[in-house]
XYZ file of C-alpha atoms in Angstrom:
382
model
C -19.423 -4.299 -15.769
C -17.772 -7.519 -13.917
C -18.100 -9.570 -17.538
C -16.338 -6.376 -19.443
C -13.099 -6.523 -16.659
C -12.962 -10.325 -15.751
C -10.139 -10.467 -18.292
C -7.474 -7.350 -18.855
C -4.042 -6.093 -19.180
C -2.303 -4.414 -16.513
C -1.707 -1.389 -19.572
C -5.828 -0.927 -19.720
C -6.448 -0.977 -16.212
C -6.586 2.753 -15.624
C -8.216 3.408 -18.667
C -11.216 1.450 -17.674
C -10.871 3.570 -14.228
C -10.878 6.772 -16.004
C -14.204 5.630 -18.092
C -15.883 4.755 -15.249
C -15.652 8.081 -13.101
C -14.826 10.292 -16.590
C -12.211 12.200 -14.943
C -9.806 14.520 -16.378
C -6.052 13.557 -16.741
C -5.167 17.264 -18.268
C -4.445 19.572 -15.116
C -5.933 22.340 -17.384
C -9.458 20.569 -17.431
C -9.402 19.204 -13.831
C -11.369 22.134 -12.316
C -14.251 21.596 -14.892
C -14.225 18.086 -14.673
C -14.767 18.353 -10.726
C -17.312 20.547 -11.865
C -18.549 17.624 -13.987
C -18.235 15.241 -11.136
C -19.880 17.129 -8.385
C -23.255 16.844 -10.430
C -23.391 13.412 -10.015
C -23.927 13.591 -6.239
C -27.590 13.438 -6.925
C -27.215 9.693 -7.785
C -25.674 8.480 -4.363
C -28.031 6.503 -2.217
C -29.414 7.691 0.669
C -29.072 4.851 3.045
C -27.132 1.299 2.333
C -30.672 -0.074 2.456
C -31.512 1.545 -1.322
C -28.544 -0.259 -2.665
C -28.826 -3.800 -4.166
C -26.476 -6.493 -2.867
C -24.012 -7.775 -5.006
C -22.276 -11.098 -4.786
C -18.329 -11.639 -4.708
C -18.744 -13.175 -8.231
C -19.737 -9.442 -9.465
C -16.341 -7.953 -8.531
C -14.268 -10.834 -9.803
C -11.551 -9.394 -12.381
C -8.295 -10.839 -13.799
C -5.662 -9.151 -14.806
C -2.711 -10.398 -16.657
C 0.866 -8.815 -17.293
C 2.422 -10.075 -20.065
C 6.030 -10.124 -19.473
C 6.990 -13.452 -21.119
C 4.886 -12.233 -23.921
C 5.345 -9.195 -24.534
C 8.725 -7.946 -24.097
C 8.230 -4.523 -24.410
C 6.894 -4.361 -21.112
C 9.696 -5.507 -19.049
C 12.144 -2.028 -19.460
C 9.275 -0.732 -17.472
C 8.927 -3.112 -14.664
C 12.775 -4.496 -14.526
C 14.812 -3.120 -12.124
C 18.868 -3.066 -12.012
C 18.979 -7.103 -10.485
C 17.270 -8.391 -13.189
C 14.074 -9.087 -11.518
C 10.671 -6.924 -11.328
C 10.317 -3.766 -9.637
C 7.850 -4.088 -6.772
C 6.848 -0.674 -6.534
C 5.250 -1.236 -9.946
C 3.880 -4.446 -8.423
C 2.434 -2.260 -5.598
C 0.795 0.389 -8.197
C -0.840 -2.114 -10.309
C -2.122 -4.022 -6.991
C -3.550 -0.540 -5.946
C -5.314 0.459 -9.282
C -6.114 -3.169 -9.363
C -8.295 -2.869 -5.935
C -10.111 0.458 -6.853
C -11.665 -1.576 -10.118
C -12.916 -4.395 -8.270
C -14.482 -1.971 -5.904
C -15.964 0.179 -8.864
C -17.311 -3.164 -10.004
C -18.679 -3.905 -6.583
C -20.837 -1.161 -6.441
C -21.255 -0.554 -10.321
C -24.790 0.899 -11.310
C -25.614 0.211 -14.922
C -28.435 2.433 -15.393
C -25.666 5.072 -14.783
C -23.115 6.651 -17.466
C -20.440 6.985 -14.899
C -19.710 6.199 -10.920
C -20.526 8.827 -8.631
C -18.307 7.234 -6.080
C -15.260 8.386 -5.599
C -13.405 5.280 -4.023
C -9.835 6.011 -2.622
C -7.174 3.843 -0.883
C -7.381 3.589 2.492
C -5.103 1.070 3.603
C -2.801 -1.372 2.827
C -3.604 -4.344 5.382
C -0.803 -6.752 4.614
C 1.047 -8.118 1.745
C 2.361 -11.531 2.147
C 5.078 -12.847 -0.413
C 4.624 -16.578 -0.922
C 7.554 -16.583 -3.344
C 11.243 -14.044 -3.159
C 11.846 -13.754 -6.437
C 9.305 -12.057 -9.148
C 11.247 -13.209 -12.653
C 11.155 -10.358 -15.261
C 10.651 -11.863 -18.362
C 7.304 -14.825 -17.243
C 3.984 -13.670 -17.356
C 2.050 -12.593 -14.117
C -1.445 -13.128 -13.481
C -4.002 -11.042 -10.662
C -7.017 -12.292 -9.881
C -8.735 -10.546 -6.362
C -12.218 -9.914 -5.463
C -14.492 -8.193 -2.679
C -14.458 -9.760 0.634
C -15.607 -7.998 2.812
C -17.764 -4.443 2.779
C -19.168 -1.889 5.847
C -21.382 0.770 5.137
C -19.058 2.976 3.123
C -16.136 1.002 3.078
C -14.660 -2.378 1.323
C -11.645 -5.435 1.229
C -10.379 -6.539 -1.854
C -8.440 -9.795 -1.786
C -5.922 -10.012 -4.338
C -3.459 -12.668 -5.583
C -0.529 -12.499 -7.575
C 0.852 -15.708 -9.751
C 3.885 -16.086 -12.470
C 4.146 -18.450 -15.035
C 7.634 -20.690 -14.741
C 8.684 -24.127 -15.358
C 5.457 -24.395 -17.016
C 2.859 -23.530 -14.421
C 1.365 -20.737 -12.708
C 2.646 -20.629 -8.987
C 1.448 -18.059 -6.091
C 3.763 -15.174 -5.827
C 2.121 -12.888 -3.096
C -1.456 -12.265 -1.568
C -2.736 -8.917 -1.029
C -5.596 -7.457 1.074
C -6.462 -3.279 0.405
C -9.266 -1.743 2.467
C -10.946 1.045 0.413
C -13.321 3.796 1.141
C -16.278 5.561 -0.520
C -16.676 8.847 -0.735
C -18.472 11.377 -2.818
C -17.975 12.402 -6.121
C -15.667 15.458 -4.706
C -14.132 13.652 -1.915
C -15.385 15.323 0.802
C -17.395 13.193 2.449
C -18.035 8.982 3.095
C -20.886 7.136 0.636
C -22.626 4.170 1.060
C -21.261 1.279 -0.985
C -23.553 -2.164 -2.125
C -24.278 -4.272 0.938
C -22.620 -7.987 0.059
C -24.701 -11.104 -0.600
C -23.369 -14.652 1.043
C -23.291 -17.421 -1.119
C -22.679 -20.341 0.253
C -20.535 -21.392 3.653
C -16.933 -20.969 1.836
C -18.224 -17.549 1.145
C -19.473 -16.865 4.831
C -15.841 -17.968 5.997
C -14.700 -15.376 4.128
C -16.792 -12.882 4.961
C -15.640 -13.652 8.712
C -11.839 -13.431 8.407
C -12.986 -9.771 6.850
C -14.524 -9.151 10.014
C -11.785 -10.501 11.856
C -9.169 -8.012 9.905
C -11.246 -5.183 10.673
C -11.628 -5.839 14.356
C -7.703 -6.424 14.504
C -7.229 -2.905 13.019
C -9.278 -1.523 15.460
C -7.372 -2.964 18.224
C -4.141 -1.725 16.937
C -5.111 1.668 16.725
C -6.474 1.918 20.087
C -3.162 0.110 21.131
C -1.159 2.782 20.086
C 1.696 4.873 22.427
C 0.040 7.669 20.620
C -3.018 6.918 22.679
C -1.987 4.522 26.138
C 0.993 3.913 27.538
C 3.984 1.031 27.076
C 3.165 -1.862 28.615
C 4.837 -3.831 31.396
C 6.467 -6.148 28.563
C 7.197 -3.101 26.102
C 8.353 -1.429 29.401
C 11.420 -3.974 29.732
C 12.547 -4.237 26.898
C 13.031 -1.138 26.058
C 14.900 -0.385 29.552
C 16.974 -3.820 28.808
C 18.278 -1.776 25.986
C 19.368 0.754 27.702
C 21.060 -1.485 30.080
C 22.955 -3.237 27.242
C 24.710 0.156 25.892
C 25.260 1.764 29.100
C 28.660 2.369 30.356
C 29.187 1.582 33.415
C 31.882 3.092 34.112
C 30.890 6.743 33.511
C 26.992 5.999 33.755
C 26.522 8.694 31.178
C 24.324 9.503 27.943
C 27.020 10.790 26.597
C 29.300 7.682 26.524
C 27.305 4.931 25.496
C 28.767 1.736 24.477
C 27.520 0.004 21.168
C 27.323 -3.795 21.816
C 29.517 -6.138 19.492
C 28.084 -6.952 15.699
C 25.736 -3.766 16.229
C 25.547 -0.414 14.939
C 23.178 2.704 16.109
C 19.425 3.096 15.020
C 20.494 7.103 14.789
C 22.808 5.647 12.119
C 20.574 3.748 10.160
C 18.922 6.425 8.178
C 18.068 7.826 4.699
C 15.882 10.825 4.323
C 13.806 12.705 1.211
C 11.848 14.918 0.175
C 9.049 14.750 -2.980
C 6.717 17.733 -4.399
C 3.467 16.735 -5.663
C 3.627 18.455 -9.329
C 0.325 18.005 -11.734
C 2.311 15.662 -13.909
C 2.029 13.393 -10.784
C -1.717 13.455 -10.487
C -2.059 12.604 -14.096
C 0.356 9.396 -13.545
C -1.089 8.921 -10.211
C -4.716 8.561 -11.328
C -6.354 6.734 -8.721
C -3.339 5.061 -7.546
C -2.378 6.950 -4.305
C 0.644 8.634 -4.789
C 2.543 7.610 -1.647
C 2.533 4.075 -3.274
C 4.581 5.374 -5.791
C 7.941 3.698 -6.177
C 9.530 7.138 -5.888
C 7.975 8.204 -3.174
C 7.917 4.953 -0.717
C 9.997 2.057 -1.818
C 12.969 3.658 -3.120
C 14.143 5.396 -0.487
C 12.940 2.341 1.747
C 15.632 -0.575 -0.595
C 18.098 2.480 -0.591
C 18.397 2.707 3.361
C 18.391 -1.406 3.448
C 20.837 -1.597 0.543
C 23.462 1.096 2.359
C 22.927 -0.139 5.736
C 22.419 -4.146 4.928
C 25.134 -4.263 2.303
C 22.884 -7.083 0.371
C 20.604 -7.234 -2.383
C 17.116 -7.046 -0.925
C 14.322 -9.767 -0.840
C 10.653 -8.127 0.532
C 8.938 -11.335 2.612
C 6.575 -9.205 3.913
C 4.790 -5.159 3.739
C 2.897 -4.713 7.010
C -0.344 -2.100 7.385
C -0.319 0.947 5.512
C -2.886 3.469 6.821
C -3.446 6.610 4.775
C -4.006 9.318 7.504
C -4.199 12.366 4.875
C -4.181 13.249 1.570
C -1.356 14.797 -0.116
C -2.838 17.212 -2.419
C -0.995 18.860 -5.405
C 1.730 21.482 -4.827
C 2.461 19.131 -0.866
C 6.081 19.191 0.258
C 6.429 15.435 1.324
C 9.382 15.036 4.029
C 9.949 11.155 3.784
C 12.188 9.591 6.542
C 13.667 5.566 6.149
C 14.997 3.599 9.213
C 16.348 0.260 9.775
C 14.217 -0.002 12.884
C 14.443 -3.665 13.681
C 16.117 -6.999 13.004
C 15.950 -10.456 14.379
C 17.547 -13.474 12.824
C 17.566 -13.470 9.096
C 14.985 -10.352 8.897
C 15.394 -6.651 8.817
C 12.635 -4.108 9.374
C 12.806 -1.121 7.657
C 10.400 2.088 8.509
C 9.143 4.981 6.771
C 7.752 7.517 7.701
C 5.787 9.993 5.501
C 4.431 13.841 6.739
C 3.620 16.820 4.381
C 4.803 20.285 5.011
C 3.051 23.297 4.521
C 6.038 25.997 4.109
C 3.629 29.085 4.374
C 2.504 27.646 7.867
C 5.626 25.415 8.599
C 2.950 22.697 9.913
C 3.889 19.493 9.807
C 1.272 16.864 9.578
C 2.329 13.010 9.155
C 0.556 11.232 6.632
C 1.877 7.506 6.900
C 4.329 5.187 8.363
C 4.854 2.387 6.215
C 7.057 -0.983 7.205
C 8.475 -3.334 4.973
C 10.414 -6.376 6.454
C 13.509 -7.722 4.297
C 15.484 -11.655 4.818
C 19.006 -10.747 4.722
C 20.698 -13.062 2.726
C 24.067 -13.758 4.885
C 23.527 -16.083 7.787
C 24.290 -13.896 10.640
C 23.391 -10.152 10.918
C 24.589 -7.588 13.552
C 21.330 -5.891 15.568
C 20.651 -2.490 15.788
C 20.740 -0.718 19.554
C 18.487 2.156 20.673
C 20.403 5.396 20.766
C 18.007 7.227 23.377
């Protein structure tokens, strides 16, 4: 399994997915090919213990995308500044991690994978290089780096050929789960085998990540309140906009080079057709560029007045699935800048109309360097 993927094209990547689970891309078959899929639930192990360990080596892949050689490709991934699209970037990273975990936890004695291994989240992309040329060739090469009990880190990297060498573009680290084969419920995944102390260090900065996400979510205001810090800041805002002269909401003042967060917005709305879960296969749909990063360079482009250069995507936790026939309110905000940089949020819920419940799903945040020197800040409109 790792020897058949350690060297592919970006074009055959979901193709070896679909062989490997055997799932439908016809809406018309998908019921009996859940059908088809459910049978293999007999083959999932009943403890981690019964699984062998596998070795990072196993799950090593790379994957090339040949856009200096083969120019065909490049209408697809070029966008309208003559550089690559990153939300194509961000699909092929994502179908890129759920092969390296199928080859994690690949059983050969079996036909096809009775795992059913979806995105999780997105810990952190870090761009080592602002500008992804549209006509070099890119290279991916990631393995696992880390596994639980039913879930798993894939380490990625990204590299371009120019000026005659391959150079690091970004580095990307996905956290993906296991379930079964019809997604109701977690699996146990291979246990991973150390080899050597590079290895080990690896392993450690995995456990590292995962107790940092930990810590985050029980940090949130959704669960414990500001603190002092957070506390201050937020009321030395206030103080900033406040007129003093009428001491009223409804007369605040908006401090010099700045313009209001309320004013800083875009706002969309997606419906999950078939067609999408047939393009979509295995690549979570809210990574779409349609869905996500559109809107997202649309309310930096309006608001920014620049041409946009991603330095960084911070984490991306998939809260709930949008299933087929989902209303998808999506929401874009320039929610922070400092220096050179501009934040921009999104925020993702579904809506069911029957029900009118609204249910978020995500809140992504990509952070932007503004390309003039000096850039006005954006004031809390409470």
């Amino acid at each position: 399994m790792a020897e058949g993927n350690s060297h592919l094209l970006v074009t055959n990547v979901r193709n070896r997915l679909r062989e490997i689970v055997g799932a439908s891309t016809n809406w018309k078959d998908h019921q009996q090919a859940m059908a088809e899929r459910a049978s293999l639930s007999e083959h999932l192990a009943g403890s981690q213990s019964e699984l062998p360990a596998k070795t990072m080596k196993d799950s090593e892949i790379e994957v090339h995308l040949p856009l200096g050689t083969q120019p065909s490709l490049r209408e697809k991934y070029l966008n309208y500044h003559n550089t690559v699209r990153f939300g194509r970037i961000l699909e092929d990273l994502d179908s890129l991690a759920v092969l390296i975990c199928y080859s994690h936890t690949w059983n050969k004695e079996l036909d096809r994978s009775p795992l059913s291994i979806v995105t999780a989240l997105v810990d952190k992309i870090d761009m080592r290089k602002n500008i992804i040329y549209p006509d070099c060739d890119i290279k991916f090469t990631g393995h696992v780096t880390w596994v639980g009990k039913s879930s798993i880190e894939a380490k990625m990297h990204m590299t371009q050929f120019h000026d005659g060498a391959y150079s690091p573009v970004l580095d990307a680290t996905f956290v993906m789960v296991a379930r079964d084969p019809e997604n109701k419920r977690a699996a146990f995944v291979n246990p991973l085998k150390l080899q050597g102390p590079e290895e080990e260090k690896i392993f450690q900065q995995g456990e590292i990540n995962k107790k940092r996400r930990v810590d985050l979510s029980t940090a949130s205001l959704l669960k414990v309140a500001p603190t002092a810090e957070e506390r201050t800041i937020v009321h030395s805002l206030f103080l900033n906009t406040l007129d003093t002269k009428t001491v009223s909401f409804r007369s605040r003042i908006l401090p010099p080079n700045s313009m209001w967060m309320e004013d800083a917005k875009m706002k969309g709305l997606e419906i999950c057709h078939p067609q999408v879960r047939r393009e979509c296969f295995h690549t979570h749909w809210l990574i779409k560029e349609s869905c996500i990063y559109s809107l997202c360079l649309l309310c930096y482009i309006y608001h920014s007045g620049s041409r946009p250069i991603l330095v960084a995507v911070d984490d991306i936790l998939f809260q709930k699935p949008v299933e087929i026939g989902s209303l998808l309110l999506l929401s874009s905000q320039v929610c922070y800048t400092e220096g050179e940089h501009i934040q921009v949020r999104v925020h993702t819920e579904v809506l069911d109309p029957l029900t009118r419940q609204h249910s978020t799903t995500n809140v992504f945040h990509f952070t932007f360097l503004y390309l003039v020197n000096c850039i006005g800040t954006f004031s809390a409109c409470c």
